[in-house]
Coordinates of C-alpha atoms and ligand atoms in Angstrom, one line a residue:
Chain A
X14 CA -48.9 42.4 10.4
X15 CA -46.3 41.7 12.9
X16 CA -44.1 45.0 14.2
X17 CA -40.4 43.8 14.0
X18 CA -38.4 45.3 16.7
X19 CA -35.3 43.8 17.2
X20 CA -34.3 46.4 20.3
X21 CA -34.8 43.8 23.2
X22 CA -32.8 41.2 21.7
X23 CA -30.1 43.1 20.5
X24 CA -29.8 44.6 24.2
X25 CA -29.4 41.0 25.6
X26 CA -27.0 39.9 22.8
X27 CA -24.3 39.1 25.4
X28 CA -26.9 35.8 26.1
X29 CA -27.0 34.8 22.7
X30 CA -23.3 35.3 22.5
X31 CA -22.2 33.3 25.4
X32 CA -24.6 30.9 23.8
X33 CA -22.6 31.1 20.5
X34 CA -19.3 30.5 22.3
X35 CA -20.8 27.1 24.5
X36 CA -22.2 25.9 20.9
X37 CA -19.0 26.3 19.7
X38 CA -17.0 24.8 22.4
X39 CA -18.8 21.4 22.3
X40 CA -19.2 21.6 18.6
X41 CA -14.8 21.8 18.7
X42 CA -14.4 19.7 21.1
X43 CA -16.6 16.5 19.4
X44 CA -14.7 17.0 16.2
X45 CA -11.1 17.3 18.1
X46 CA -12.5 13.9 20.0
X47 CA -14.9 12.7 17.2
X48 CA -12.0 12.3 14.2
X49 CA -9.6 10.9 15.9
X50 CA -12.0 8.3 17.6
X51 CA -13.3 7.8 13.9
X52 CA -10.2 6.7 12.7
X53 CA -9.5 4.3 15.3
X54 CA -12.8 3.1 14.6
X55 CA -12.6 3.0 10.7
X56 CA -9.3 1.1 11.2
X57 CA -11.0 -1.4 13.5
X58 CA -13.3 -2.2 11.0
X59 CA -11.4 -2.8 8.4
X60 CA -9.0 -4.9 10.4
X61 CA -8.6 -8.9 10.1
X62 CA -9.0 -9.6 14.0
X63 CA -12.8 -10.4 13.4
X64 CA -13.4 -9.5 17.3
X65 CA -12.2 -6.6 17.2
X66 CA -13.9 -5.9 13.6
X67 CA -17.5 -7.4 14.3
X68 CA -16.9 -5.3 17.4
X69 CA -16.2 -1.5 15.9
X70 CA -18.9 -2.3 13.3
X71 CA -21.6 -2.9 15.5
X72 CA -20.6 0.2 17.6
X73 CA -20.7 2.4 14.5
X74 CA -23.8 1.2 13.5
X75 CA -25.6 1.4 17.0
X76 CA -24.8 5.0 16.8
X77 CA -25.4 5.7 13.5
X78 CA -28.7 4.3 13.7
X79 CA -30.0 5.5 17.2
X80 CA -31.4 8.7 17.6
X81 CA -28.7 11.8 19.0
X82 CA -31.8 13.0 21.4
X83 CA -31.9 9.4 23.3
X84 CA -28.4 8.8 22.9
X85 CA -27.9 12.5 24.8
X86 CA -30.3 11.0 27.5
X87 CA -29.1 8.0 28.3
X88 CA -25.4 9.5 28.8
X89 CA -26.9 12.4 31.1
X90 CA -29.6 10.3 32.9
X91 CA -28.8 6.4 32.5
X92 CA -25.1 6.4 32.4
X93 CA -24.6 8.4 35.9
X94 CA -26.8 5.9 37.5
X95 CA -24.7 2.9 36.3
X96 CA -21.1 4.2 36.9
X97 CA -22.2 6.7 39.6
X98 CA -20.1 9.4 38.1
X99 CA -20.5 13.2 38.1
X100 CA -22.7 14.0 35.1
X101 CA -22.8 17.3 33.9
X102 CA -25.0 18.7 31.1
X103 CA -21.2 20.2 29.1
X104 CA -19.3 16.6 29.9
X105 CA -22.7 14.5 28.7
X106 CA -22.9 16.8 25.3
X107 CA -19.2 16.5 24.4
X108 CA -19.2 12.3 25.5
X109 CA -22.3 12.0 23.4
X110 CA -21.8 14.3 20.2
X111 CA -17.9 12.9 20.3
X112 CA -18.8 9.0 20.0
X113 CA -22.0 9.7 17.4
X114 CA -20.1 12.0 14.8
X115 CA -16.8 9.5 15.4
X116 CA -19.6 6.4 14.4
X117 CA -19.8 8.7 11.0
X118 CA -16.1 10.0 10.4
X119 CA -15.4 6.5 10.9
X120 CA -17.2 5.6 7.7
X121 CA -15.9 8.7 5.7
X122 CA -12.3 7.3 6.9
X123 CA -13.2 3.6 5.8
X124 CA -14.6 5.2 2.3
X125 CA -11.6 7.4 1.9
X126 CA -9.2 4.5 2.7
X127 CA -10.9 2.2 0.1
X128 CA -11.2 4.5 -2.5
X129 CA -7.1 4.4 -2.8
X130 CA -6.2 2.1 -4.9
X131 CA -4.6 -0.8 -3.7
X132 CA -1.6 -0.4 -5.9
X133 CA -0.3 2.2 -3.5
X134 CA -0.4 -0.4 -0.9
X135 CA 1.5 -2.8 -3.2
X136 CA 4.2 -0.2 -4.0
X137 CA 4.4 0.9 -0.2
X138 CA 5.2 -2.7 0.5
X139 CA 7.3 -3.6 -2.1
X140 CA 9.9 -1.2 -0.9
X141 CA 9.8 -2.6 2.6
X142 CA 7.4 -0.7 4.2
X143 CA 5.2 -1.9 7.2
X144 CA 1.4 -1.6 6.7
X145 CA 1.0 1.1 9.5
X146 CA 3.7 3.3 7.8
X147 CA 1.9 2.7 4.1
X148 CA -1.1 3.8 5.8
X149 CA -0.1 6.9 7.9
X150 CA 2.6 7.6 5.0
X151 CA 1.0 6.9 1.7
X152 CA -2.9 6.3 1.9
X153 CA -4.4 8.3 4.6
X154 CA -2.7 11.8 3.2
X155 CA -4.5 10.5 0.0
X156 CA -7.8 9.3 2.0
X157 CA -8.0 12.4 3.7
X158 CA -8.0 15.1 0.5
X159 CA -10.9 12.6 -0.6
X160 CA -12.3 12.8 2.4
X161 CA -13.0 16.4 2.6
X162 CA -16.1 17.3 0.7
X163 CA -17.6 14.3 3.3
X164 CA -16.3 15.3 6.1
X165 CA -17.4 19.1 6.3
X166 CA -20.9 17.9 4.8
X167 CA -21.1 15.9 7.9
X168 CA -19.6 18.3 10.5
X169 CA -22.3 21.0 9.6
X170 CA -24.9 18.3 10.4
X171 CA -23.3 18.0 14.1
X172 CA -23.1 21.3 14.3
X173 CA -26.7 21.5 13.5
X174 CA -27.5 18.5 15.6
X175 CA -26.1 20.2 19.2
X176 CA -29.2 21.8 19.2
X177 CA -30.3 19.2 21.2
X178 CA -27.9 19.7 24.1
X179 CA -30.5 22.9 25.5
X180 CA -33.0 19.8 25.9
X181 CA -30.2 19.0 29.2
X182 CA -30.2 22.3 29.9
X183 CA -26.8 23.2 28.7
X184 CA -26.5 27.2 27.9
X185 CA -25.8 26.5 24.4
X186 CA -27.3 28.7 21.8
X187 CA -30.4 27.4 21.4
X188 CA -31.1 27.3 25.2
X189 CA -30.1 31.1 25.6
X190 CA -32.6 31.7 22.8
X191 CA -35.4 30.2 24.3
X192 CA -34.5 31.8 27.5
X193 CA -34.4 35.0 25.5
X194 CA -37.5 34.7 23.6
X195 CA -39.8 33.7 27.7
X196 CA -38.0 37.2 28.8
X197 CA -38.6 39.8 25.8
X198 CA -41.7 37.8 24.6
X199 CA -40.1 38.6 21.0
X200 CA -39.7 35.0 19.7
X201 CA -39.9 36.3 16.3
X202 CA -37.2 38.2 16.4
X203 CA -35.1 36.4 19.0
X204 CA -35.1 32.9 16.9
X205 CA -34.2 35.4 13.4
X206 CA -30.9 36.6 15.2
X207 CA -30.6 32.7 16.3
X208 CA -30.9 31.3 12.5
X209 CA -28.7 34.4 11.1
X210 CA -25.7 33.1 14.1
X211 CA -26.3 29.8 13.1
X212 CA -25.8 30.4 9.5
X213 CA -22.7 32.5 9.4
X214 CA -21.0 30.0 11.8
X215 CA -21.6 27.2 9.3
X216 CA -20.5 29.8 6.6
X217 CA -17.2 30.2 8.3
X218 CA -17.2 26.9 9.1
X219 CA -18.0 25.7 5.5
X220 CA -15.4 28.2 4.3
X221 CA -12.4 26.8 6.4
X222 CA -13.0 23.8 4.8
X223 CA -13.4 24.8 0.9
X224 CA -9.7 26.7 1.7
X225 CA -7.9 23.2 3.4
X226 CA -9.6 21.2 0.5
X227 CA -8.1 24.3 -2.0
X228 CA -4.5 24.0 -0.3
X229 CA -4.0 19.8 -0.5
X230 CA -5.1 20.1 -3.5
X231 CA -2.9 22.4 -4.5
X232 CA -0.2 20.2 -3.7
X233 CA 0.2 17.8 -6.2
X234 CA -2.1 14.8 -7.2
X235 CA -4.0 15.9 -10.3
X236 CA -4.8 12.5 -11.3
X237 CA -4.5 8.8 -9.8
X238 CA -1.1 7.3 -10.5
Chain B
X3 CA 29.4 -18.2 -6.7
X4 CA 25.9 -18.2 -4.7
X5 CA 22.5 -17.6 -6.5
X6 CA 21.4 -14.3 -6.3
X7 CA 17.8 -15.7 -6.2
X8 CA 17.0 -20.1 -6.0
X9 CA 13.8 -21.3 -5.7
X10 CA 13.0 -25.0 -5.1
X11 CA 10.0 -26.9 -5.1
X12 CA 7.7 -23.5 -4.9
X13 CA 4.0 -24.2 -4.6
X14 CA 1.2 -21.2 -4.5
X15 CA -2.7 -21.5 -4.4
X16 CA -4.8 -18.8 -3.7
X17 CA -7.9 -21.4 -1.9
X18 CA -8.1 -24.1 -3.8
X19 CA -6.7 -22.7 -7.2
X20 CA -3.2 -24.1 -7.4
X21 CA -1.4 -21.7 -9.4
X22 CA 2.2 -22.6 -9.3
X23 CA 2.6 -26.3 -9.3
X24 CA 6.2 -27.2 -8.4
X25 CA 8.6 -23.9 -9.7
X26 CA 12.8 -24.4 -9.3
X27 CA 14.8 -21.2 -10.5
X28 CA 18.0 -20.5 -10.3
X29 CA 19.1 -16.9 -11.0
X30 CA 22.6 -16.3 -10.8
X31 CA 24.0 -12.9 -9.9
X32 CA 24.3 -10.1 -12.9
X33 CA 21.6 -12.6 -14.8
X34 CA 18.6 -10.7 -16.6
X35 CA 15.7 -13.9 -16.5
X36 CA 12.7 -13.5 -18.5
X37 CA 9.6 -15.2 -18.0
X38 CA 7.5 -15.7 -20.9
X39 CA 3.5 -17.1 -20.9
X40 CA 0.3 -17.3 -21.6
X41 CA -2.0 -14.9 -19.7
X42 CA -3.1 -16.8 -16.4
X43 CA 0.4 -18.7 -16.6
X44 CA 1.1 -17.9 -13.0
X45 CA 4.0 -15.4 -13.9
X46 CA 3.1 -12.5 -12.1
X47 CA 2.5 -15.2 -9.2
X48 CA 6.0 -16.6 -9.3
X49 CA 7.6 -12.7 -9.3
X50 CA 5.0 -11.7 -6.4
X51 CA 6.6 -15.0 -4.5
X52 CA 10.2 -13.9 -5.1
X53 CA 9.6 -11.0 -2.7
X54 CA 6.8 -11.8 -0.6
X55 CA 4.7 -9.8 -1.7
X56 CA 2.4 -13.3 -1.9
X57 CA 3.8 -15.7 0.5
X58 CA 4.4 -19.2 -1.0
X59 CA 2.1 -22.6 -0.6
X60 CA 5.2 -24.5 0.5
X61 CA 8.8 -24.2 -1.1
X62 CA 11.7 -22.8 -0.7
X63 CA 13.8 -19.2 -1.6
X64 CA 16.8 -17.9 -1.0
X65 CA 18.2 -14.8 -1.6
X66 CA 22.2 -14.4 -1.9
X67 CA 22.3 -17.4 0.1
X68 CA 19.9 -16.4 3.2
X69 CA 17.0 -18.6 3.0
X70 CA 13.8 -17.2 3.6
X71 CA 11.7 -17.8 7.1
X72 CA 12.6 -20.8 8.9
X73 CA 11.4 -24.2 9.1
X74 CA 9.2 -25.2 11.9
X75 CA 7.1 -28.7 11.7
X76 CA 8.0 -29.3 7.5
X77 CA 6.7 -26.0 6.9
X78 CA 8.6 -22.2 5.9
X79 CA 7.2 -19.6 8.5
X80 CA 7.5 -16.0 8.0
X81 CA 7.8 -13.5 10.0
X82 CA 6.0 -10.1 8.8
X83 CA 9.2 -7.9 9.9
X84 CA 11.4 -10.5 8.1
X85 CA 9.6 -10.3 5.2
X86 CA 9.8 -6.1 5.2
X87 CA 13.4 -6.7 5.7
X88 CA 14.1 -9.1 3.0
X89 CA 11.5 -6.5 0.8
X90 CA 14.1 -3.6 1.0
X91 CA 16.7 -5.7 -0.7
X92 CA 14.6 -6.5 -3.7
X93 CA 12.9 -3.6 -6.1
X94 CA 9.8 -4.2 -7.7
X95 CA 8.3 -2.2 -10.6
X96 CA 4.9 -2.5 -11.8
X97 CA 2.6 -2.3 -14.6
X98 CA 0.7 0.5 -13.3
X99 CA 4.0 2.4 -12.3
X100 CA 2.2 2.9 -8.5
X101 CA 4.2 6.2 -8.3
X102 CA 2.6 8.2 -4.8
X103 CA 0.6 11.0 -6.5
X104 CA 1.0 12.8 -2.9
X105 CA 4.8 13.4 -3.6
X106 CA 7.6 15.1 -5.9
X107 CA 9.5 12.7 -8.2
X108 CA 12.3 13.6 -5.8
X109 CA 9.8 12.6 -2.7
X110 CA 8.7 9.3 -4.2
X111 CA 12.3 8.2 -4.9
X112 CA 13.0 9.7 -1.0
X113 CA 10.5 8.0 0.8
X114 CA 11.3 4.3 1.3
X115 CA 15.6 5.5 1.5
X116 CA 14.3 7.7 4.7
X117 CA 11.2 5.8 6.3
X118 CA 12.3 2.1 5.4
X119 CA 16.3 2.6 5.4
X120 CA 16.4 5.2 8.4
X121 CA 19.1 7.4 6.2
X122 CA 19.0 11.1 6.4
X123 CA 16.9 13.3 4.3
X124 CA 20.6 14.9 2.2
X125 CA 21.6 11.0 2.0
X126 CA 18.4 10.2 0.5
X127 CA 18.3 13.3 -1.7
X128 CA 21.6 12.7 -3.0
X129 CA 21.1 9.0 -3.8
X130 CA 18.2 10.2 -5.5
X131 CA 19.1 12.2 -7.7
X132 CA 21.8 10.1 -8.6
X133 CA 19.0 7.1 -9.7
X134 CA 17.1 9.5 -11.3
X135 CA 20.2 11.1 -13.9
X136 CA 20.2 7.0 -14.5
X137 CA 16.6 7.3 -15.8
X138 CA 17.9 10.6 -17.4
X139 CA 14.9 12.4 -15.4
X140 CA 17.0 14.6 -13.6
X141 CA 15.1 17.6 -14.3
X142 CA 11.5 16.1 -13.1
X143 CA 12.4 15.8 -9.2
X144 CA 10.2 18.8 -8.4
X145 CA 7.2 17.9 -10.7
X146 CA 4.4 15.6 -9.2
X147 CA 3.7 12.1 -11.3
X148 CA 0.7 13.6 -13.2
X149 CA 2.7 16.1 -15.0
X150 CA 4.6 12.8 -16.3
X151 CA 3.8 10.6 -19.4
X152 CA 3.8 7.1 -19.0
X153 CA 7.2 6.3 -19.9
X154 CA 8.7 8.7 -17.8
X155 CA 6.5 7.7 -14.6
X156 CA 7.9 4.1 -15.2
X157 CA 11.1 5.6 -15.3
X158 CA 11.0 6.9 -12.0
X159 CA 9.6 4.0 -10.4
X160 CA 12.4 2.1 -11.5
X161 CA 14.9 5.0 -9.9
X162 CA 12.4 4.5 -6.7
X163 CA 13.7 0.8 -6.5
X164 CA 17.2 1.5 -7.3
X165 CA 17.5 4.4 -4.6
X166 CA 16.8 1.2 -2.2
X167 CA 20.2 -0.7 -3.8
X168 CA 18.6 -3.8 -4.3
X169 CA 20.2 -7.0 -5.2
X170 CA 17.5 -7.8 -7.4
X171 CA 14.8 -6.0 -9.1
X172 CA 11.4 -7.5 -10.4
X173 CA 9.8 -6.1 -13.4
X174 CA 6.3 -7.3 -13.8
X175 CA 4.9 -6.1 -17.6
X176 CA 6.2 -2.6 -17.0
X177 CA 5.5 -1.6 -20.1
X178 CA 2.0 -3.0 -21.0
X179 CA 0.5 -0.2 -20.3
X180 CA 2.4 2.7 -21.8
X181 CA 1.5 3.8 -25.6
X182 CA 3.3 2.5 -27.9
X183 CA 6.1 5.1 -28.8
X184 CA 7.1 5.3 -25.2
X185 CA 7.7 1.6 -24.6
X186 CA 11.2 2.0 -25.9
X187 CA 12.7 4.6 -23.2
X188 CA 11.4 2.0 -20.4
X189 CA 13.0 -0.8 -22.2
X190 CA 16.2 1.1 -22.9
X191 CA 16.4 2.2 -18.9
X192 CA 16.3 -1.9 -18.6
X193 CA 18.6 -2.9 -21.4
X194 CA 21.1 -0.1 -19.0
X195 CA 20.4 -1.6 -16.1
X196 CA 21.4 -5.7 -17.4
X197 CA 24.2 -4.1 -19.0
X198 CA 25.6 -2.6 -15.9
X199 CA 24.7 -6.1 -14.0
X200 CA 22.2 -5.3 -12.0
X201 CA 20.5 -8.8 -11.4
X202 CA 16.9 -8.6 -12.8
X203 CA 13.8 -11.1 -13.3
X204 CA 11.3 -9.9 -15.9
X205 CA 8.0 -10.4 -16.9
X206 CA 7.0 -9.3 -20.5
X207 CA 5.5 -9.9 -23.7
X208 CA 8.6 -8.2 -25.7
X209 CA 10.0 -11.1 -27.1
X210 CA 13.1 -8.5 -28.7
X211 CA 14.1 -7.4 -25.1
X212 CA 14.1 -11.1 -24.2
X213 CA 15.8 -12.3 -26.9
X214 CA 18.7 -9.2 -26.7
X215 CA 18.9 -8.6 -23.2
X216 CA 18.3 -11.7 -21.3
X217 CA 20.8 -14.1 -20.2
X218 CA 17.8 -17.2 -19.8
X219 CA 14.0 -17.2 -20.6
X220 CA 11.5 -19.3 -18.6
X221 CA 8.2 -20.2 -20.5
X222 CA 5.7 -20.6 -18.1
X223 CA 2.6 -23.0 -18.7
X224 CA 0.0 -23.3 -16.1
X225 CA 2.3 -23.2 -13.1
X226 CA 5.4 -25.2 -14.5
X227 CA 7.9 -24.3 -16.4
X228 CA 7.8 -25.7 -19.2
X229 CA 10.9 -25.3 -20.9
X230 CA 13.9 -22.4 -19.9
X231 CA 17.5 -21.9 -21.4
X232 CA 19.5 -19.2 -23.6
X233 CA 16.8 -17.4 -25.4
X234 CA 18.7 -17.6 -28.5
X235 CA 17.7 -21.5 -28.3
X236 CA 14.2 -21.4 -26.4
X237 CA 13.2 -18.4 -28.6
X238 CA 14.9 -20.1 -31.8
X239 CA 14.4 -24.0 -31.7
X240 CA 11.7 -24.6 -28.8
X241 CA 11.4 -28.0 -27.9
X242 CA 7.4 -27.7 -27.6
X243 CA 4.2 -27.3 -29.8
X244 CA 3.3 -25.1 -26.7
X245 CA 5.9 -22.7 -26.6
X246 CA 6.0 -22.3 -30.8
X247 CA 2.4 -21.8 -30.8
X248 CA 3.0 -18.7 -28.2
X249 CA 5.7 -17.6 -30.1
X250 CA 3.9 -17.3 -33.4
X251 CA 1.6 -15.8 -31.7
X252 CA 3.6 -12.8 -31.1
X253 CA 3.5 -12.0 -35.1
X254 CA 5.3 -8.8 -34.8
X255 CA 8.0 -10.4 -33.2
X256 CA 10.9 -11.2 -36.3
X257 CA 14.2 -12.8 -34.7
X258 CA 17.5 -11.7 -36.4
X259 CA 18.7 -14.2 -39.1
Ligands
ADP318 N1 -4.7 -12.8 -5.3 C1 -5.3 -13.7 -6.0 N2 -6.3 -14.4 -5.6 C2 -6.9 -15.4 -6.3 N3 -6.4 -15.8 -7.5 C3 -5.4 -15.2 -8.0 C4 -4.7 -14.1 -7.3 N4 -3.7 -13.7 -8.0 C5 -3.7 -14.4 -9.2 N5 -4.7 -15.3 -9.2 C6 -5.0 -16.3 -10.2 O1 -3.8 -17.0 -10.5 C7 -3.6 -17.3 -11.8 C8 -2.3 -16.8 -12.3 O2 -2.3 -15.4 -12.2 P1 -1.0 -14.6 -12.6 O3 0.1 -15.0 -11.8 O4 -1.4 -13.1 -12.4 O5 -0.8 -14.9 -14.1 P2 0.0 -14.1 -15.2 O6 0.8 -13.0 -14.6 O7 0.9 -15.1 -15.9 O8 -1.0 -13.6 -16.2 C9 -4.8 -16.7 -12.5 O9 -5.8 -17.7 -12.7 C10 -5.3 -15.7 -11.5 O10 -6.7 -15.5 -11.6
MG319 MG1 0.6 -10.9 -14.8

């Protein structure tokens, strides 16, 4: 039966804490970089320019489809070789987990945009309205409530995916645990802290989103129409 | 006096389904037009082509005199900002009312006076609420369109076009789908609007509202018109087995001795 004692890790928690902090600093920034991106992406899509459509589609799918680990490697090893540029292991993670999660808000957007239905589009024009301003006006405030449930579902996944980034040897969470667990040679109890950080971040996380989906709904829209 | 609406030689297909084969319409200003037809007619079509919302084959339109695009190489070309332009002087209500969920009564009547029309937010309120006492639904600007019935949510997407002072307004089978005890407030809010001379072209299957309120009737038939005049003669004596046939059709319709 193992002895739990959770003395040597809670004496280094300052480690795991910094790690908390650099987890959640590349997990911010990809979303503040990853939505917007995903939009712009979404809206390529679904625009009638077939270049520029064929061209968004196959980026979203190539990142969609290729694994985050290699897609992490080939940004911190492959892409410094080709534009000889100054890679490090914090600018790789937020380039990489900002382009992959934007490949997927990009098809929450396109969803939430095509679940409106296109009579809001008609009445938006009919009163002399261009398409961008129906869109950032009319739809995309009714996209985005839609959107919600999605979006968060697939946030926790990034989240979850960063885990990745100690492979680069970025201090994130993960990486300060497995440093942790070599020096105390208390894995056990190191990696239990670990899971019980990860978890209430993505409760808090989770939690944020349940109370932004609570207040748009709030106002208004009970039904369509 | 000019037309408030003339359309010559209009010609839509949607690939190679020709839908309106060859339309000329004159509607003069303060005229209520009614166009009557057979599901699939094309008269949703010909209303959609009035504002651009579907942008005619070949043909012409004019609105209050100003022709529509310009002519390059035979054909009309249109310019998308042109055709937003010419959209804010013509209201459009639909069958599925299309009210923005998002917004306040008072919002949705707001919106296109302050994004589309540049006025200010106590401009646009006021004009507001003024178009919606005209609907008598004053009292609903701060509610959101699902607390509405039917009826009312077609009344204020008529105020919504109004607050835009449009020279003409469109009414495409605005009350198809409303119950049937709240069809009458909608066609009362119209009856208001002829009355007052506001210039209107409407699509609907209430032969009374055509026969008392408008000025002419159209009866559509596979793109054409097949036969338009006073309704008390179109609706009364038609010259066609077609349009008698439609007419009977309508069973609950009885015209006045
Ligand atoms: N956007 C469109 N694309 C293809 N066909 C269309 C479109 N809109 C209408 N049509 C076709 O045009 C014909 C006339 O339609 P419509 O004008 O809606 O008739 P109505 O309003 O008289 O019932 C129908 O056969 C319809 O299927
Ligand atoms: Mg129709």
């Amino acid at each position: 039966m193992h002895e739990w004692d959770f003395a040597a890790t809670l004496a280094d928690m300052d480690l795991l804490l910094l790690g908390l902090w650099n987890t959640i600093q590349v997990f911010v920034l990809a979303l503040a970089f990853g939505v917007p991106l995903g939009l712009g992406l979404a809206l390529g899509r679904m625009s009638r320019t077939p270049v520029l459509s064929q061209l968004c589609s196959f980026v979203i799918e190539f990142f969609r489809t290729t694994p985050p680990l290699v897609q992490l490697f080939w940004f911190f090893f492959a892409l410094p070789i080709l534009i000889s540029v100054q890679m490090t292991p914090f600018v790789a993670s937020v380039l990489t987990f900002s382009i992959q999660s934007s490949a997927f808000f990009a098809e929450i957007f396109r969803g939430g945009i095509n679940s409106i239905d296109k009579g809001q589009w008609e009445a938006a024009k009919a009163i002399g309205m261009t398409r961008k301003a129906s869109l950032r006006r009319i739809i995309l405030p009714q996209a985005v409530k839609r959107m919600i449930p999605a979006f968060a579902e697939r946030s926790i996944e990034l989240l979850k995916t960063t885990t990745l980034i100690s492979t680069v040897s970025y201090a994130d969470l993960m990486f300060q645990a497995n440093e942790l667990a070599s020096k105390t040679f208390r894995p056990l109890e190191v990696y239990t802290v670990v899971a019980v950080m990860y978890f209430f971040l993505i409760l808090v996380f989770s939690q944020i989103t349940i109370l932004l989906e609570y207040r748009l709904a709030k106002s208004g829209e009970g039904t369509m129409r | 006096m000019t037309n408030a609406v003339e359309i010559r030689e209009l010609h839509k297909s949607f690939g190679d389904l020709e839908v309106l084969k060859g339309i000329d319409l004159d509607v003069a200003q303060g005229e209520a037009v009614v166009l009557l037809g057979s599901s699939g007619s094309g008269k949703s079509t010909l209303l959609r082509c009035i504002n651009f919302m579907e942008e005619p084959t070949s043909g012409r339109v004019s609105l209050n005199g100003d022709l529509i695009g310009t002519e390059q190489g035979g054909r009309m070309r249109y310019r998308e900002s042109d055709l937003c332009q010419l959209r804010t002087r013509i209201g459009m209500v639909f069958q599925h009312f299309n009210l923005f969920p998002h917004k306040t009564v008072l919002e949705n009547v707001m919106e296109g006076q302050v994004i589309v029309l540049g006025r200010s937010k106590a401009e646009a309120k006021e004009k507001a609420m003024a178009q919606l006492a005209r609907v008598g639904l004053e009292e609903k600007a701060p509610e959101y369109p699902a607390r509405l019935s039917g009826g009312q949510k077609q009344r204020v997407a008529i105020a919504r076009a109004l607050a835009m002072d449009p020279e003409v307004m469109l009414f495409d089978e605005v009350t198809s789908a409303l119950d049937p005890e709240l069809v009458g407030e909608v066609l009362k809010t119209m009856r208001q609007l002829a009355e007052e001379g506001m210039t209107m072209v409407c699509v609907t299957h209430e032969i009374g509202f055509a026969y008392h309120v408008a000025n002419k009737v159209c009866f559509l038939h596979q793109g054409q018109i097949l036969e338009q005049g006073a309704p008390q003669v179109v609706l009364k004596t038609p010259e066609t087995s077609r349009v008698r046939e439609f007419l009977e059709g309508h069973s609950l319709f009885k015209l006045p001795e």
